[in-house]
Coordinates of C-alpha atoms in Angstrom, one line a residue:
M1 CA 7.9 -29.3 -11.2
N2 CA 10.5 -28.5 -8.6
Q3 CA 13.0 -31.0 -10.2
M4 CA 12.5 -29.7 -13.6
F5 CA 12.8 -26.1 -12.4
F6 CA 16.1 -26.9 -10.8
M7 CA 17.4 -28.9 -13.6
E8 CA 16.8 -25.9 -15.9
L9 CA 18.5 -23.5 -13.3
K10 CA 21.3 -25.6 -13.1
D11 CA 21.7 -25.8 -17.1
K12 CA 21.5 -22.0 -17.4
C13 CA 23.8 -21.3 -14.7
N14 CA 26.4 -23.7 -16.3
E15 CA 26.0 -21.9 -19.6
I16 CA 26.4 -18.7 -18.1
R17 CA 29.8 -19.7 -16.5
N18 CA 31.1 -20.0 -20.0
D19 CA 30.2 -16.3 -20.6
A20 CA 30.5 -14.8 -17.4
N21 CA 32.0 -11.5 -18.5
N22 CA 28.8 -10.1 -20.4
P23 CA 27.8 -6.8 -19.0
E24 CA 24.7 -6.2 -21.2
K25 CA 23.3 -9.5 -20.4
I26 CA 24.1 -9.3 -16.7
N27 CA 22.2 -6.0 -16.7
Q28 CA 19.2 -7.7 -18.3
V29 CA 19.2 -10.2 -15.4
I30 CA 19.5 -7.6 -12.9
N31 CA 16.6 -5.5 -14.5
A32 CA 14.4 -8.8 -14.4
Y33 CA 15.4 -8.9 -10.7
D34 CA 14.4 -5.3 -10.1
T35 CA 11.1 -5.9 -12.1
I36 CA 9.9 -8.7 -9.8
L37 CA 10.7 -6.7 -6.7
Y38 CA 8.8 -3.7 -8.2
F39 CA 5.7 -5.9 -9.0
S40 CA 6.1 -7.6 -5.5
N41 CA 5.7 -4.3 -3.7
V42 CA 3.0 -3.0 -6.1
A43 CA 1.0 -6.2 -5.3
R44 CA 1.6 -5.8 -1.5
Q45 CA 0.3 -2.3 -1.5
K46 CA -2.3 -2.0 -4.0
G47 CA -3.4 -5.7 -4.7
L48 CA -2.9 -8.1 -7.6
L49 CA -5.3 -6.1 -10.0
A50 CA -3.0 -3.1 -10.1
L51 CA -0.4 -5.3 -11.8
E52 CA -2.2 -5.3 -15.2
E53 CA -1.6 -1.5 -15.5
E54 CA 2.0 -1.9 -14.4
A55 CA 2.7 -4.8 -16.9
A56 CA 1.2 -2.5 -19.8
G57 CA 3.5 0.5 -18.9
R58 CA 6.6 -1.2 -17.6
L59 CA 7.3 -4.3 -19.8
N60 CA 8.8 -4.1 -23.3
P61 CA 6.4 -5.7 -25.8
G62 CA 9.4 -6.3 -28.0
S63 CA 11.3 -8.3 -25.6
E64 CA 10.6 -12.2 -25.7
T65 CA 11.4 -12.4 -21.8
D66 CA 9.1 -9.4 -21.0
L67 CA 6.4 -11.0 -23.0
F68 CA 6.9 -14.2 -21.0
F69 CA 6.5 -12.3 -17.8
K70 CA 3.5 -10.7 -19.0
F71 CA 1.8 -14.1 -19.8
M72 CA 2.8 -15.2 -16.1
I73 CA 1.4 -12.0 -14.6
M74 CA -1.9 -12.2 -16.5
M75 CA -2.5 -15.6 -15.1
V76 CA -1.8 -14.3 -11.8
I77 CA -4.3 -11.4 -12.1
D78 CA -6.9 -13.8 -13.5
G79 CA -6.6 -15.9 -10.3
T80 CA -5.2 -18.9 -11.9
E81 CA -4.4 -21.9 -9.7
P82 CA -0.7 -21.7 -8.5
A83 CA -0.1 -25.1 -9.6
F84 CA -1.2 -24.5 -13.1
I85 CA 0.8 -21.3 -13.3
E86 CA 3.7 -23.1 -12.4
E87 CA 3.4 -26.0 -14.7
A88 CA 2.3 -23.6 -17.7
G89 CA 5.5 -21.4 -16.9
M90 CA 7.7 -24.3 -16.8
N91 CA 6.4 -25.6 -20.1
R92 CA 7.1 -22.3 -21.7
C93 CA 10.6 -22.3 -20.3
I94 CA 11.3 -25.8 -21.7
T95 CA 9.7 -25.3 -25.1
Y96 CA 11.2 -21.9 -25.8
N97 CA 14.6 -23.2 -24.5
L98 CA 16.1 -19.6 -24.4
P99 CA 20.0 -19.8 -24.0
S100 CA 21.8 -18.8 -20.8
Y101 CA 20.9 -15.4 -19.5
D102 CA 17.6 -15.2 -21.3
G103 CA 16.8 -18.7 -20.0
L104 CA 17.6 -17.6 -16.4
I105 CA 15.6 -14.5 -16.8
N106 CA 12.5 -16.6 -17.7
L107 CA 13.1 -18.8 -14.6
I108 CA 13.5 -15.7 -12.5
Y109 CA 10.1 -14.3 -13.9
L110 CA 8.4 -17.7 -13.4
K111 CA 9.5 -18.1 -9.6
G112 CA 9.0 -14.2 -9.1
A113 CA 5.4 -14.4 -10.5
V114 CA 4.4 -17.3 -8.4
M115 CA 5.8 -15.6 -5.1
V116 CA 4.0 -12.5 -6.1
Q117 CA 0.8 -14.5 -6.3
A118 CA 1.5 -16.1 -3.0
G119 CA 1.9 -12.7 -1.3
D120 CA 5.2 -13.3 -0.1
N121 CA 7.0 -10.6 1.7
P122 CA 9.2 -8.6 -0.7
A123 CA 12.3 -9.2 1.5
A124 CA 11.7 -12.9 1.1
V125 CA 11.3 -12.5 -2.8
K126 CA 14.4 -10.7 -3.0
W127 CA 16.5 -13.3 -0.9
F128 CA 15.1 -16.2 -3.0
L129 CA 15.9 -14.6 -6.3
E130 CA 19.4 -13.7 -5.2
T131 CA 20.0 -17.6 -4.6
M132 CA 19.2 -18.2 -8.3
M133 CA 22.0 -16.0 -9.5
P134 CA 25.4 -17.4 -10.4
P135 CA 28.3 -15.6 -8.6
S136 CA 29.2 -13.5 -11.3
I137 CA 25.8 -11.8 -11.5
L138 CA 25.4 -11.7 -7.8
K139 CA 28.6 -9.9 -7.3
V140 CA 27.7 -7.2 -9.7
L141 CA 24.2 -6.8 -8.1
K142 CA 25.8 -6.5 -4.7
Q143 CA 28.2 -3.9 -6.0
R144 CA 25.5 -1.9 -7.6
E145 CA 23.5 -2.0 -4.7
H146 CA 26.3 -0.8 -2.4
E147 CA 27.2 1.9 -4.8
N148 CA 23.6 3.2 -5.2
I149 CA 22.4 3.4 -1.6
P150 CA 20.6 6.6 -1.3
P151 CA 21.2 9.0 1.7
E152 CA 17.6 8.2 3.0
V153 CA 18.2 4.6 3.4
S154 CA 19.7 5.1 6.9
G155 CA 16.5 6.7 7.9
Q156 CA 14.5 3.8 6.2
V157 CA 16.6 1.3 8.3
Q158 CA 15.8 3.1 11.3
E159 CA 12.0 3.3 10.4
E160 CA 12.0 -0.5 10.0
K161 CA 13.5 -1.0 13.4
N162 CA 10.8 1.4 14.9
L163 CA 8.1 -0.7 13.1
A164 CA 8.2 -3.6 15.4
A165 CA 8.7 -1.4 18.5
S166 CA 5.6 0.5 17.7
L167 CA 3.5 -2.6 17.4
C168 CA 4.7 -3.6 20.9
K169 CA 3.3 -0.4 22.4
E170 CA -0.4 -1.6 21.7
N171 CA -1.9 -2.8 25.0
E172 CA 1.5 -3.5 26.4
K173 CA 0.5 -5.7 29.6
I174 CA -0.2 -9.3 29.7
D175 CA -3.4 -10.2 31.5
G176 CA -2.6 -13.2 33.8
H177 CA -6.2 -13.9 34.3
D178 CA -7.0 -14.2 30.5
H179 CA -7.1 -17.8 29.8
S180 CA -8.5 -17.8 26.3
I181 CA -6.3 -19.4 23.8
I182 CA -4.9 -16.0 22.8
G183 CA -4.4 -15.0 26.5
Q184 CA -2.8 -18.2 27.5
L185 CA -0.3 -18.0 24.7
A186 CA 0.6 -14.5 26.0
I187 CA 1.0 -15.8 29.4
T188 CA 3.2 -18.7 28.2
A189 CA 5.4 -16.4 26.2
G190 CA 5.9 -14.1 29.1
K191 CA 7.3 -17.1 31.2
L192 CA 9.6 -18.5 28.7
S193 CA 13.5 -17.7 28.3
G194 CA 14.8 -16.2 25.1
K195 CA 16.4 -19.5 24.3
E196 CA 13.1 -21.3 24.7
I197 CA 11.3 -18.8 22.5
Q198 CA 14.0 -19.1 19.8
R199 CA 13.6 -23.0 19.9
M200 CA 9.8 -22.5 19.4
L201 CA 10.3 -19.9 16.5
R202 CA 12.2 -22.6 14.6
E203 CA 8.9 -24.7 14.4
I204 CA 6.6 -21.7 13.5
D205 CA 6.0 -20.4 10.0
N206 CA 5.9 -16.7 9.4
N207 CA 2.4 -16.6 8.3
T208 CA 1.1 -18.4 11.6
L209 CA 3.2 -16.2 13.7
S210 CA 2.1 -13.0 12.1
V211 CA -1.6 -13.8 12.4
A212 CA -1.2 -14.9 15.9
M213 CA 0.7 -11.7 16.9
K214 CA -2.3 -9.6 15.6
G215 CA -4.1 -10.8 18.7
L216 CA -1.4 -10.6 21.3
P217 CA -0.8 -7.9 23.8
G218 CA 2.4 -5.8 23.2
A219 CA 4.4 -7.2 25.9
A220 CA 4.0 -10.8 24.2
R221 CA 4.7 -9.4 20.8
K222 CA 7.8 -7.9 22.2
K223 CA 8.9 -11.2 23.5
F224 CA 8.7 -12.8 20.1
F225 CA 10.3 -9.7 18.3
D226 CA 13.2 -9.7 20.6
N227 CA 14.0 -13.3 19.6
L228 CA 13.8 -12.9 15.9
S229 CA 16.7 -11.6 13.9
P230 CA 16.2 -7.8 12.8
R231 CA 15.5 -8.7 9.2
L232 CA 12.9 -11.4 10.0
G233 CA 11.3 -9.3 12.7
N234 CA 10.9 -6.6 10.2
M235 CA 9.1 -9.0 7.7
V236 CA 6.7 -10.2 10.4
A237 CA 6.1 -6.6 11.3
E238 CA 5.4 -5.6 7.8
D239 CA 3.1 -8.7 7.3
M240 CA 1.1 -7.6 10.3
V241 CA 0.6 -4.2 9.0
F242 CA -0.1 -5.1 5.5
M243 CA -2.7 -8.1 6.2
G244 CA -5.0 -5.4 7.9
P245 CA -7.8 -6.6 10.2
V246 CA -7.9 -10.3 10.8
R247 CA -10.6 -12.5 11.9
L248 CA -10.7 -13.5 15.6
R249 CA -11.1 -17.2 14.7
D250 CA -7.9 -17.1 12.4
V251 CA -5.9 -15.6 15.3
E252 CA -7.2 -18.1 17.8
E253 CA -6.3 -21.1 15.2
S254 CA -2.8 -19.6 14.8
C255 CA -2.4 -19.3 18.6
A256 CA -3.6 -22.8 19.1
R257 CA -1.0 -24.0 16.5
I258 CA 1.8 -22.3 18.4
M259 CA 0.6 -23.7 21.6
K260 CA 0.5 -27.3 20.1
I261 CA 4.2 -26.5 19.4
Y262 CA 5.0 -25.3 22.8
I263 CA 3.4 -28.4 24.4
K264 CA 5.3 -30.7 22.0
L265 CA 8.6 -29.3 22.8
S266 CA 7.7 -29.1 26.7
D267 CA 6.8 -32.8 26.5
S268 CA 10.0 -33.7 24.7
G269 CA 12.1 -31.8 27.4
E270 CA 13.3 -29.3 24.9
I271 CA 11.4 -26.6 26.8
I272 CA 11.3 -26.4 30.8
S273 CA 8.2 -24.7 31.9
T274 CA 5.8 -24.9 34.9
G275 CA 2.9 -23.9 32.9
T276 CA 2.5 -26.8 30.7
E277 CA -0.7 -28.3 32.4
D278 CA -2.5 -24.9 32.2
A279 CA -1.6 -24.6 28.5
K280 CA -3.0 -28.3 27.8
L281 CA -6.1 -27.5 29.7
V282 CA -6.7 -24.2 27.7
L283 CA -6.0 -25.9 24.5
D284 CA -8.4 -28.8 25.3
I285 CA -11.1 -26.5 26.1
Y286 CA -10.5 -24.7 22.9
E287 CA -10.6 -27.5 20.8
T288 CA -13.5 -29.1 22.5
A289 CA -15.4 -25.8 22.0
Q290 CA -14.3 -25.7 18.1
K291 CA -15.5 -29.5 17.8
Q292 CA -18.9 -28.6 19.2
N293 CA -19.3 -25.5 17.2
K294 CA -18.6 -27.6 14.1
E295 CA -21.3 -30.3 15.2
I296 CA -23.9 -27.4 15.8
K297 CA -23.2 -26.0 12.6
D298 CA -23.3 -29.4 10.8
K299 CA -26.7 -30.1 12.5
Y300 CA -28.1 -26.6 11.5
R301 CA -27.1 -27.4 7.9
M302 CA -29.1 -30.7 7.9
I303 CA -32.1 -29.1 9.5
K304 CA -32.1 -26.2 7.1
Q305 CA -31.7 -28.7 4.1
L306 CA -34.6 -30.7 5.4
V307 CA -36.9 -27.6 5.8
D308 CA -36.0 -26.5 2.4
E309 CA -36.8 -29.8 0.9
I310 CA -40.3 -29.8 2.8
Y311 CA -41.0 -26.3 1.3
N312 CA -39.8 -27.1 -2.2
N313 CA -42.1 -30.2 -2.1

């Protein structure tokens, strides 16, 4: 699907270069971009089911591209598998074969719908959609964004900076005697330099980091936030807030994944740390316990199945 998608994107952008000065069509592409960002924020705040009402009220039934987006959004709402949505959307893009700007709009709607379903941060959605735009459109978009910045945006930017800071005030101290997998990650983060933290962060995906941070004390959270770019730090902070309560098991699994990255980098000499042996011991204990829990659960299922068979007979 990716190869087909990028071939279509390349073709549509090449066509647009021959018609770069088309204000009406450029405006339609930017409107599609705005629509995706709007739906992304609605899904994040209210859930995917809220998109059906938005689709009915916001999309134009007389627009071929809007009908395509509605087709995509309804599959998202119905819980269709992402791979099926991508393939069905790509099929529509190819069979309809809309020219230049309209074809690009459909590709934006296709990728946007998939990212909305995945729950991607609206900021990440914004960045990706911008990469799909030819320079002629992106220039207009950036100029428009610059001209239309409302006065309250400066306050919003400050609020974004304060979000990460507020998350670091919860349970600020690191407990040096807590050698659970979560506690050990906090202890490890406290010992590492900013450069070493930054090296680790290049190996950690945002979701793993956001989930792990839900369980870390404020001082450990601050160590990670201080070594993220402001934009990425705000994305992680927003993810932490919007994901709500997280199961302890999920937090532990994310912390274990980060600890494995730390140990790998330490063993390769990219990180110099005196706490590697402690980290390895705690990780080994955690993984042994997880394995034993799984074995106990498997035995329980077998016994339950046998008992059920006896009673059924």
